[in-house]
Amino acid sequence: MRNRPVGLKPHSRINRRIIATLLVSVVVGASQYAMAEEYKTVPVPVEQIGKMTTLSGTVIPYKEVSLAAKTPGHVTSVSGKEGDTLKTGSVLVSISDDSIQAKRRAALAEIASAQSALGNARMQYSRELISPRINSITNMPGMGMPAMFDQFFTRGFSNMSGKSDTGVERQADLYSRYSGVSQAQSRLQQAHAGLDTLDASLRDTRTVAPFDGIITQKLIEEGDTVQPGQSLMRFAYTKFLRLQVEVPVRLVTVLEKGMMVPARLDVRGPSVVARVSQIFPMADASSHTVTVKFDLPEGTPGGPGMYAEVRVPDESEVYRSAPVVPVQALMWRGSFPSVFVMDEGKPSLRLVRLGVKLDDGRMTVLAGLKGGEQIILNPPAGLASGSAK
C-alpha cells in the first residue's frame, strides 16, 4: 500500500508535462493560424511598361487672384504682409472715401427733399379728390359771377355761356395732381438710386479677401495713391497645391483627366503622386506645348513658385519591365507611399517610388520593390515592421 503512491508520482509528473506541452502547441498553432489569416499576401508581378519622360514644371496655388483698385484715392490701410493668412471677408486694403461720404450726405438730403415733395403731391391729389378745384370761386372767370349763379343753378349758367366743360376740367385737374404724385415718386426713386451708387462706391474703397488664403504679393503701401485698375496685391489659396507643366504635344495624348502620375518637388524633394486636373484645349503656337495642371496630395511640403518635375508615359519609346502593385497594398505616411513586404515570415515596411497608374487601377513601382516579393494586401491598422506572423 505504501509503494503505490511512490510508483504513481513519476507518471503523474510525466502526464502533466505532456499536457502542458500539448496546450502550448495548440495555443501557438492557433496564434500562428490567426496571424496567417490576418495577413493576405500576393506576389509582386513584373510587367512591360513604356518609358517615362520627365518634364519640369512649377508649383502653383490651387487658386490665386489679383486684386485691383476700383476707385481712385490714397491708401489708408493695408492688412498684413506676404505670407499672412486671412479669412474670407477680411479687409485687405482701404482707400480714402472722404469725397464719397460728402456726396452720400448730399444724396441723403436729396432723398429727404424728394420725400417732402412726394408728401405734398399726395396731399394736393387728396384735396382734389375731396374738394375739387373747379368748385372754387377764385378759379372762375367774370369775377366769380358765373360761379355764384352755378350755386343756384348747378353750373348751368357757365355751361350755357360756353365757358367750361365740367367733366373735362374735372378729369384734367385730377390728372394734373396724379402726374405730380408720379413725378415726385420718380424723383424719390432717382434719389435712392443715387444713394445706392454711392454706397457701391464706398464698398469699392474696401478690398476684402474673396476666400480663406494668404497674401502672396503686396504691390502697394499705406499712403500710396492708386487709380482704378491698378493692382494692389495677389491673394492665393494654398492649402492645396498644383503643378503647372508645359507638356509637348506628342505626350498630351497619353494624359487624361484623373490620371495619376509620379511627381517630385525640387530636385531632392519627396516623390508624390499627382493627379491630372486640367488639360488646356489649345497648344502654344510658338513652343508647341499644352499647359497641364496636376493636383498634389494635401500636406505636400512646398509652396508656390517651387521647381517641380512630373513623369509622364512616352508611348513613342520602347517598353520596359517594372513591378506592379495593387492600390490595396499601398499605405501613405504623409505624402510618402509604402508597402508591407513579408521578410522571413515577418512584415517589413518598405518605402516605394511609384510610377504611373494602369488602366486596371494598379500602380507601377520605379524603386523600392522587386518582382516576386510578397506584399500584404489591406494591412491592418497598427501593423509595424517585425510583427510576428
Tab-separated table of C-alpha atoms in Angstrom:
chain	number	residue	atom	x	y	z
A	1	MET	CA	0.000	0.000	0.000
A	2	ARG	CA	2.851	2.337	0.728
A	3	ASN	CA	4.518	1.619	-2.640
A	4	ARG	CA	1.575	2.756	-4.866
A	5	PRO	CA	1.810	6.473	-4.214
A	6	VAL	CA	5.558	6.334	-4.721
A	7	GLY	CA	5.076	4.479	-8.016
A	8	LEU	CA	2.398	6.884	-9.290
A	9	LYS	CA	4.362	10.085	-8.678
A	10	PRO	CA	6.706	9.823	-11.743
A	11	HIS	CA	3.811	9.007	-14.059
A	12	SER	CA	1.813	11.938	-12.722
A	13	ARG	CA	4.698	14.325	-13.432
A	14	ILE	CA	5.129	12.992	-16.965
A	15	ASN	CA	1.408	13.341	-17.680
A	16	ARG	CA	1.406	16.916	-16.504
A	17	ARG	CA	4.394	17.766	-18.717
A	18	ILE	CA	2.774	16.152	-21.740
A	19	ILE	CA	-0.482	18.034	-21.173
A	20	ALA	CA	1.351	21.364	-20.751
A	21	THR	CA	3.350	20.776	-23.924
A	22	LEU	CA	0.214	19.962	-25.883
A	23	LEU	CA	-1.540	23.080	-24.590
A	24	VAL	CA	1.383	25.312	-25.589
A	25	SER	CA	1.473	23.726	-29.037
A	26	VAL	CA	-2.233	24.264	-29.520
A	27	VAL	CA	-2.044	27.922	-28.407
A	28	VAL	CA	0.989	28.674	-30.587
A	29	GLY	CA	-0.553	26.907	-33.551
A	30	ALA	CA	-3.822	28.761	-33.155
A	31	SER	CA	-1.969	32.052	-32.836
A	32	GLN	CA	0.072	31.383	-35.961
A	33	TYR	CA	-3.067	30.344	-37.833
A	34	ALA	CA	-4.867	33.527	-36.732
A	35	MET	CA	-1.926	35.716	-37.783
A	36	ALA	CA	-1.689	33.916	-41.111
A	37	GLU	CA	-5.353	34.512	-41.670
A	38	GLU	CA	-4.912	38.185	-40.719
A	39	TYR	CA	-2.378	38.897	-43.493
A	40	LYS	CA	-3.389	38.292	-47.079
A	41	THR	CA	-0.305	38.377	-49.266
A	42	VAL	CA	0.207	38.402	-53.031
A	43	PRO	CA	3.374	38.171	-55.115
A	44	VAL	CA	4.588	41.247	-56.970
A	45	PRO	CA	4.366	40.702	-60.745
A	46	VAL	CA	6.679	42.307	-63.277
A	47	GLU	CA	5.074	43.739	-66.405
A	48	GLN	CA	6.153	45.614	-69.507
A	49	ILE	CA	5.535	49.369	-69.355
A	50	GLY	CA	6.515	52.270	-71.575
A	51	LYS	CA	9.302	54.697	-70.913
A	52	MET	CA	8.595	57.647	-68.597
A	53	THR	CA	9.616	61.142	-69.671
A	54	THR	CA	10.495	63.718	-67.030
A	55	LEU	CA	9.051	67.203	-67.513
A	56	SER	CA	9.796	70.293	-65.461
A	57	GLY	CA	7.070	72.491	-64.032
A	58	THR	CA	6.204	74.993	-61.329
A	59	VAL	CA	4.225	74.694	-58.116
A	60	ILE	CA	1.199	77.000	-58.186
A	61	PRO	CA	-1.601	77.691	-55.674
A	62	TYR	CA	-4.876	75.833	-56.006
A	63	LYS	CA	-6.385	79.215	-56.905
A	64	GLU	CA	-4.984	82.735	-56.979
A	65	VAL	CA	-6.488	86.144	-57.706
A	66	SER	CA	-5.062	89.551	-58.485
A	67	LEU	CA	-6.877	92.279	-56.552
A	68	ALA	CA	-7.094	95.725	-58.169
A	69	ALA	CA	-8.377	99.143	-57.110
A	70	LYS	CA	-11.909	100.046	-58.199
A	71	THR	CA	-11.902	103.693	-57.167
A	72	PRO	CA	-9.236	106.434	-57.076
A	73	GLY	CA	-7.763	107.708	-53.836
A	74	HIS	CA	-4.904	107.225	-51.428
A	75	VAL	CA	-4.377	104.027	-49.457
A	76	THR	CA	-5.308	104.460	-45.802
A	77	SER	CA	-4.516	100.934	-44.554
A	78	VAL	CA	-3.026	97.629	-45.715
A	79	SER	CA	-3.699	94.475	-43.700
A	80	GLY	CA	-0.771	92.149	-43.200
A	81	LYS	CA	2.222	91.272	-45.320
A	82	GLU	CA	3.316	88.486	-47.620
A	83	GLY	CA	2.600	85.108	-46.045
A	84	ASP	CA	-0.111	86.316	-43.652
A	85	THR	CA	-3.291	84.223	-43.543
A	86	LEU	CA	-6.671	85.971	-43.676
A	87	LYS	CA	-10.262	84.757	-43.567
A	88	THR	CA	-12.995	85.330	-46.120
A	89	GLY	CA	-14.334	88.888	-45.888
A	90	SER	CA	-11.300	90.321	-44.099
A	91	VAL	CA	-10.425	93.854	-45.257
A	92	LEU	CA	-7.114	93.741	-47.118
A	93	VAL	CA	-6.802	97.320	-48.419
A	94	SER	CA	-8.719	100.511	-47.557
A	95	ILE	CA	-8.808	103.610	-49.784
A	96	SER	CA	-9.849	107.104	-48.680
A	97	ASP	CA	-13.583	107.778	-49.006
A	98	ASP	CA	-13.946	111.414	-47.844
A	99	SER	CA	-15.348	112.721	-51.147
A	100	ILE	CA	-17.770	109.807	-51.439
A	101	GLN	CA	-19.007	110.360	-47.882
A	102	ALA	CA	-19.695	114.029	-48.713
A	103	LYS	CA	-21.649	113.019	-51.816
A	104	ARG	CA	-23.554	110.499	-49.738
A	105	ARG	CA	-24.651	113.169	-47.266
A	106	ALA	CA	-25.873	115.286	-50.190
A	107	ALA	CA	-27.772	112.272	-51.533
A	108	LEU	CA	-29.471	111.784	-48.161
A	109	ALA	CA	-30.570	115.440	-48.194
A	110	GLU	CA	-31.919	114.984	-51.716
A	111	ILE	CA	-33.897	111.954	-50.569
A	112	ALA	CA	-35.399	113.947	-47.713
A	113	SER	CA	-36.398	116.736	-50.129
A	114	ALA	CA	-37.917	114.224	-52.556
A	115	GLN	CA	-39.887	112.596	-49.748
A	116	SER	CA	-41.263	116.000	-48.721
A	117	ALA	CA	-42.234	116.802	-52.318
A	118	LEU	CA	-43.958	113.441	-52.636
A	119	GLY	CA	-45.931	114.048	-49.460
A	120	ASN	CA	-47.071	117.448	-50.739
A	121	ALA	CA	-48.085	115.983	-54.119
A	122	ARG	CA	-50.130	113.286	-52.440
A	123	MET	CA	-51.811	115.890	-50.242
A	124	GLN	CA	-52.730	118.006	-53.293
A	125	TYR	CA	-54.135	114.941	-55.027
A	126	SER	CA	-56.231	114.039	-51.972
A	127	ARG	CA	-57.563	117.589	-51.705
A	128	GLU	CA	-58.557	117.493	-55.378
A	129	LEU	CA	-60.489	114.306	-54.750
A	130	ILE	CA	-62.312	115.710	-51.725
A	131	SER	CA	-62.646	119.381	-52.700
A	132	PRO	CA	-62.336	119.826	-56.489
A	133	ARG	CA	-60.562	122.961	-57.632
A	134	ILE	CA	-63.293	123.558	-60.239
A	135	ASN	CA	-65.748	124.434	-57.462
A	136	SER	CA	-63.564	127.262	-56.228
A	137	ILE	CA	-64.983	130.752	-57.000
A	138	THR	CA	-61.497	132.159	-57.496
A	139	ASN	CA	-60.942	129.841	-60.445
A	140	MET	CA	-63.991	131.018	-62.405
A	141	PRO	CA	-63.947	133.894	-64.951
A	142	GLY	CA	-66.143	137.007	-64.798
A	143	MET	CA	-65.212	137.980	-61.218
A	144	GLY	CA	-66.872	134.824	-59.927
A	145	MET	CA	-70.341	135.777	-61.110
A	146	PRO	CA	-70.940	132.571	-63.119
A	147	ALA	CA	-69.958	130.544	-60.092
A	148	MET	CA	-72.445	132.417	-57.946
A	149	PHE	CA	-75.214	131.599	-60.376
A	150	ASP	CA	-73.981	127.970	-60.521
A	151	GLN	CA	-74.512	127.646	-56.824
A	152	PHE	CA	-78.210	128.173	-57.602
A	153	PHE	CA	-78.458	126.572	-60.996
A	154	THR	CA	-75.842	123.754	-60.622
A	155	ARG	CA	-73.353	125.367	-63.006
A	156	GLY	CA	-75.945	125.617	-65.726
A	157	PHE	CA	-75.147	129.273	-66.405
A	158	SER	CA	-71.417	128.557	-67.036
A	159	ASN	CA	-72.190	125.680	-69.337
A	160	MET	CA	-74.793	127.663	-71.260
A	161	SER	CA	-72.361	130.575	-71.707
A	162	GLY	CA	-69.757	128.143	-73.144
A	163	LYS	CA	-67.129	128.994	-70.536
A	164	SER	CA	-66.299	125.427	-69.457
A	165	ASP	CA	-66.991	121.732	-69.644
A	166	THR	CA	-67.292	120.497	-66.098
A	167	GLY	CA	-66.401	116.856	-66.816
A	168	VAL	CA	-63.287	117.666	-68.865
A	169	GLU	CA	-61.979	120.166	-66.360
A	170	ARG	CA	-62.552	117.730	-63.515
A	171	GLN	CA	-60.562	114.997	-65.282
A	172	ALA	CA	-57.800	117.448	-66.207
A	173	ASP	CA	-57.412	118.592	-62.610
A	174	LEU	CA	-57.254	115.019	-61.303
A	175	TYR	CA	-54.722	114.006	-63.953
A	176	SER	CA	-52.560	117.029	-63.145
A	177	ARG	CA	-52.479	116.164	-59.445
A	178	TYR	CA	-51.833	112.496	-60.193
A	179	SER	CA	-48.962	113.440	-62.518
A	180	GLY	CA	-47.473	115.500	-59.713
A	181	VAL	CA	-47.536	112.448	-57.444
A	182	SER	CA	-45.916	110.252	-60.131
A	183	GLN	CA	-43.168	112.789	-60.799
A	184	ALA	CA	-42.444	113.120	-57.085
A	185	GLN	CA	-42.206	109.322	-56.779
A	186	SER	CA	-39.788	109.195	-59.718
A	187	ARG	CA	-37.584	111.883	-58.162
A	188	LEU	CA	-37.530	109.926	-54.897
A	189	GLN	CA	-36.571	106.705	-56.682
A	190	GLN	CA	-33.855	108.552	-58.553
A	191	ALA	CA	-32.501	109.922	-55.279
A	192	HIS	CA	-32.432	106.426	-53.764
A	193	ALA	CA	-30.629	105.116	-56.864
A	194	GLY	CA	-28.007	107.826	-56.434
A	195	LEU	CA	-27.535	106.759	-52.818
A	196	ASP	CA	-27.158	103.116	-53.874
A	197	THR	CA	-24.492	104.129	-56.384
A	198	LEU	CA	-22.553	105.964	-53.703
A	199	ASP	CA	-22.875	103.010	-51.318
A	200	ALA	CA	-21.423	100.773	-54.033
A	201	SER	CA	-18.568	103.240	-54.451
A	202	LEU	CA	-17.995	103.109	-50.703
A	203	ARG	CA	-17.783	99.319	-50.841
A	204	ASP	CA	-15.259	99.645	-53.647
A	205	THR	CA	-12.943	101.536	-51.304
A	206	ARG	CA	-12.577	98.323	-49.268
A	207	THR	CA	-10.823	95.364	-50.879
A	208	VAL	CA	-11.751	92.181	-48.995
A	209	ALA	CA	-10.469	88.605	-49.103
A	210	PRO	CA	-12.632	86.569	-51.519
A	211	PHE	CA	-11.731	83.302	-49.753
A	212	ASP	CA	-9.527	81.934	-46.987
A	213	GLY	CA	-5.923	82.301	-48.098
A	214	ILE	CA	-2.608	84.096	-47.811
A	215	ILE	CA	-1.086	87.238	-49.268
A	216	THR	CA	1.440	86.122	-51.868
A	217	GLN	CA	2.462	89.551	-53.166
A	218	LYS	CA	1.832	93.075	-51.882
A	219	LEU	CA	2.176	95.811	-54.502
A	220	ILE	CA	1.201	98.948	-52.555
A	221	GLU	CA	1.915	100.556	-49.209
A	222	GLU	CA	-0.088	102.803	-46.919
A	223	GLY	CA	-0.141	106.349	-48.303
A	224	ASP	CA	0.172	105.380	-51.968
A	225	THR	CA	-2.208	106.992	-54.455
A	226	VAL	CA	-3.986	104.488	-56.665
A	227	GLN	CA	-6.165	104.653	-59.753
A	228	PRO	CA	-8.961	102.299	-60.884
A	229	GLY	CA	-7.499	99.097	-62.309
A	230	GLN	CA	-4.173	99.397	-60.503
A	231	SER	CA	-3.007	96.105	-58.944
A	232	LEU	CA	-2.976	96.094	-55.153
A	233	MET	CA	-1.907	92.565	-54.175
A	234	ARG	CA	-2.100	88.896	-55.093
A	235	PHE	CA	-4.077	86.550	-52.847
A	236	ALA	CA	-3.985	82.747	-53.011
A	237	TYR	CA	-5.482	79.589	-51.502
A	238	THR	CA	-2.518	77.335	-50.721
A	239	LYS	CA	-3.970	74.586	-48.544
A	240	PHE	CA	-3.864	72.525	-51.731
A	241	LEU	CA	-1.135	72.945	-54.333
A	242	ARG	CA	-0.917	72.265	-58.026
A	243	LEU	CA	1.760	71.774	-60.635
A	244	GLN	CA	1.671	73.618	-63.929
A	245	VAL	CA	3.622	71.877	-66.663
A	246	GLU	CA	4.078	72.652	-70.355
A	247	VAL	CA	3.689	69.214	-71.939
A	248	PRO	CA	4.867	68.543	-75.516
A	249	VAL	CA	2.016	67.838	-77.896
A	250	ARG	CA	3.217	64.285	-78.577
A	251	LEU	CA	2.845	63.411	-74.877
A	252	VAL	CA	-0.515	65.088	-74.222
A	253	THR	CA	-2.433	62.330	-75.986
A	254	VAL	CA	-1.348	59.898	-73.248
A	255	LEU	CA	-2.733	62.066	-70.444
A	256	GLU	CA	-6.362	62.219	-69.387
A	257	LYS	CA	-8.205	63.932	-66.559
A	258	GLY	CA	-7.924	61.980	-63.291
A	259	MET	CA	-4.798	60.088	-64.356
A	260	MET	CA	-2.164	59.576	-61.630
A	261	VAL	CA	1.493	60.288	-62.408
A	262	PRO	CA	4.624	60.431	-60.213
A	263	ALA	CA	5.938	63.875	-59.320
A	264	ARG	CA	8.786	65.358	-57.337
A	265	LEU	CA	9.091	68.783	-55.745
A	266	ASP	CA	12.546	70.283	-56.081
A	267	VAL	CA	15.483	68.176	-57.232
A	268	ARG	CA	15.900	66.353	-53.933
A	269	GLY	CA	12.325	66.655	-52.740
A	270	PRO	CA	9.986	63.792	-51.886
A	271	SER	CA	8.277	61.738	-54.568
A	272	VAL	CA	4.482	62.057	-54.579
A	273	VAL	CA	1.612	61.055	-56.825
A	274	ALA	CA	-0.060	63.904	-58.737
A	275	ARG	CA	-3.462	63.773	-60.422
A	276	VAL	CA	-4.200	65.369	-63.790
A	277	SER	CA	-6.816	68.050	-63.048
A	278	GLN	CA	-6.903	70.199	-66.184
A	279	ILE	CA	-5.659	69.908	-69.761
A	280	PHE	CA	-5.840	73.144	-71.732
A	281	PRO	CA	-7.699	72.791	-75.051
A	282	MET	CA	-5.140	74.659	-77.187
A	283	ALA	CA	-1.412	74.335	-77.754
A	284	ASP	CA	1.038	77.220	-77.733
A	285	ALA	CA	1.874	78.084	-81.323
A	286	SER	CA	5.497	79.006	-80.581
A	287	SER	CA	6.528	76.200	-78.200
A	288	HIS	CA	4.098	73.503	-79.421
A	289	THR	CA	3.243	72.583	-75.852
A	290	VAL	CA	-0.022	72.271	-73.952
A	291	THR	CA	-0.496	73.586	-70.412
A	292	VAL	CA	-1.483	70.811	-67.995
A	293	LYS	CA	-2.279	71.227	-64.297
A	294	PHE	CA	-1.760	68.458	-61.736
A	295	ASP	CA	-3.275	68.325	-58.228
A	296	LEU	CA	-0.849	67.446	-55.424
A	297	PRO	CA	-1.866	65.470	-52.298
A	298	GLU	CA	-2.910	67.510	-49.269
A	299	GLY	CA	0.005	68.229	-46.981
A	300	THR	CA	2.668	68.020	-49.677
A	301	PRO	CA	5.668	70.033	-48.407
A	302	GLY	CA	6.402	73.012	-50.605
A	303	GLY	CA	4.999	76.295	-51.761
A	304	PRO	CA	4.068	78.281	-54.869
A	305	GLY	CA	6.936	79.048	-57.200
A	306	MET	CA	8.987	75.946	-56.394
A	307	TYR	CA	10.561	73.868	-59.132
A	308	ALA	CA	8.897	70.506	-59.732
A	309	GLU	CA	9.093	67.513	-62.031
A	310	VAL	CA	6.495	65.070	-63.293
A	311	ARG	CA	6.990	61.817	-65.124
A	312	VAL	CA	4.556	61.026	-67.915
A	313	PRO	CA	4.387	57.940	-70.139
A	314	ASP	CA	6.060	58.189	-73.531
A	315	GLU	CA	4.324	55.823	-75.937
A	316	SER	CA	6.852	56.587	-78.660
A	317	GLU	CA	9.577	54.758	-76.710
A	318	VAL	CA	10.123	51.022	-76.228
A	319	TYR	CA	8.537	49.225	-73.298
A	320	ARG	CA	10.473	48.089	-70.238
A	321	SER	CA	9.817	45.866	-67.229
A	322	ALA	CA	8.627	47.185	-63.873
A	323	PRO	CA	6.976	45.742	-60.738
A	324	VAL	CA	3.247	46.392	-60.413
A	325	VAL	CA	1.281	46.536	-57.145
A	326	PRO	CA	-2.464	46.835	-56.407
A	327	VAL	CA	-3.602	50.009	-54.684
A	328	GLN	CA	-4.943	47.890	-51.778
A	329	ALA	CA	-1.328	47.231	-50.769
A	330	LEU	CA	-0.298	50.888	-50.660
A	331	MET	CA	-0.076	52.884	-47.459
A	332	TRP	CA	0.609	56.585	-47.148
A	333	ARG	CA	2.783	58.072	-44.430
A	334	GLY	CA	2.153	61.735	-45.102
A	335	SER	CA	2.932	62.067	-48.807
A	336	PHE	CA	5.228	59.019	-48.932
A	337	PRO	CA	3.853	55.764	-50.403
A	338	SER	CA	4.906	52.464	-48.808
A	339	VAL	CA	4.019	48.768	-48.692
A	340	PHE	CA	4.473	45.929	-46.192
A	341	VAL	CA	6.719	43.180	-47.555
A	342	MET	CA	6.930	39.739	-45.935
A	343	ASP	CA	10.566	39.242	-44.956
A	344	GLU	CA	11.366	35.855	-43.356
A	345	GLY	CA	7.783	35.482	-42.235
A	346	LYS	CA	7.527	38.956	-40.720
A	347	PRO	CA	6.093	42.173	-42.223
A	348	SER	CA	8.601	44.855	-43.121
A	349	LEU	CA	7.632	48.405	-44.061
A	350	ARG	CA	9.152	49.437	-47.390
A	351	LEU	CA	9.077	52.927	-48.930
A	352	VAL	CA	8.478	52.817	-52.683
A	353	ARG	CA	8.680	55.208	-55.573
A	354	LEU	CA	5.571	54.956	-57.713
A	355	GLY	CA	5.241	55.255	-61.462
A	356	VAL	CA	2.045	55.511	-63.457
A	357	LYS	CA	-1.411	54.186	-62.736
A	358	LEU	CA	-2.512	51.440	-65.124
A	359	ASP	CA	-5.977	51.109	-66.602
A	360	ASP	CA	-6.932	48.409	-64.078
A	361	GLY	CA	-6.019	50.654	-61.143
A	362	ARG	CA	-2.657	49.106	-60.293
A	363	MET	CA	0.466	51.221	-59.862
A	364	THR	CA	3.889	50.642	-61.337
A	365	VAL	CA	6.850	50.815	-58.948
A	366	LEU	CA	10.029	52.570	-60.030
A	367	ALA	CA	12.111	51.809	-56.935
A	368	GLY	CA	11.874	50.053	-53.569
A	369	LEU	CA	10.350	46.730	-54.659
A	370	LYS	CA	11.363	43.710	-56.715
A	371	GLY	CA	9.301	41.258	-58.662
A	372	GLY	CA	8.319	38.105	-56.801
A	373	GLU	CA	8.320	39.652	-53.321
A	374	GLN	CA	5.269	39.004	-51.153
A	375	ILE	CA	3.305	42.110	-50.164
A	376	ILE	CA	0.394	42.415	-47.735
A	377	LEU	CA	-2.997	43.478	-49.046
A	378	ASN	CA	-5.082	45.818	-46.874
A	379	PRO	CA	-2.577	45.903	-43.989
A	380	PRO	CA	-4.389	46.302	-40.662
A	381	ALA	CA	-4.113	49.495	-38.657
A	382	GLY	CA	-1.276	49.442	-36.180
A	383	LEU	CA	0.815	46.941	-38.144
A	384	ALA	CA	4.520	47.576	-37.636
A	385	SER	CA	7.715	46.153	-39.045
A	386	GLY	CA	8.817	42.976	-37.319
A	387	SER	CA	5.373	41.920	-36.084
A	388	ALA	CA	5.266	38.156	-35.624
A	389	LYS	CA	3.199	36.300	-38.145
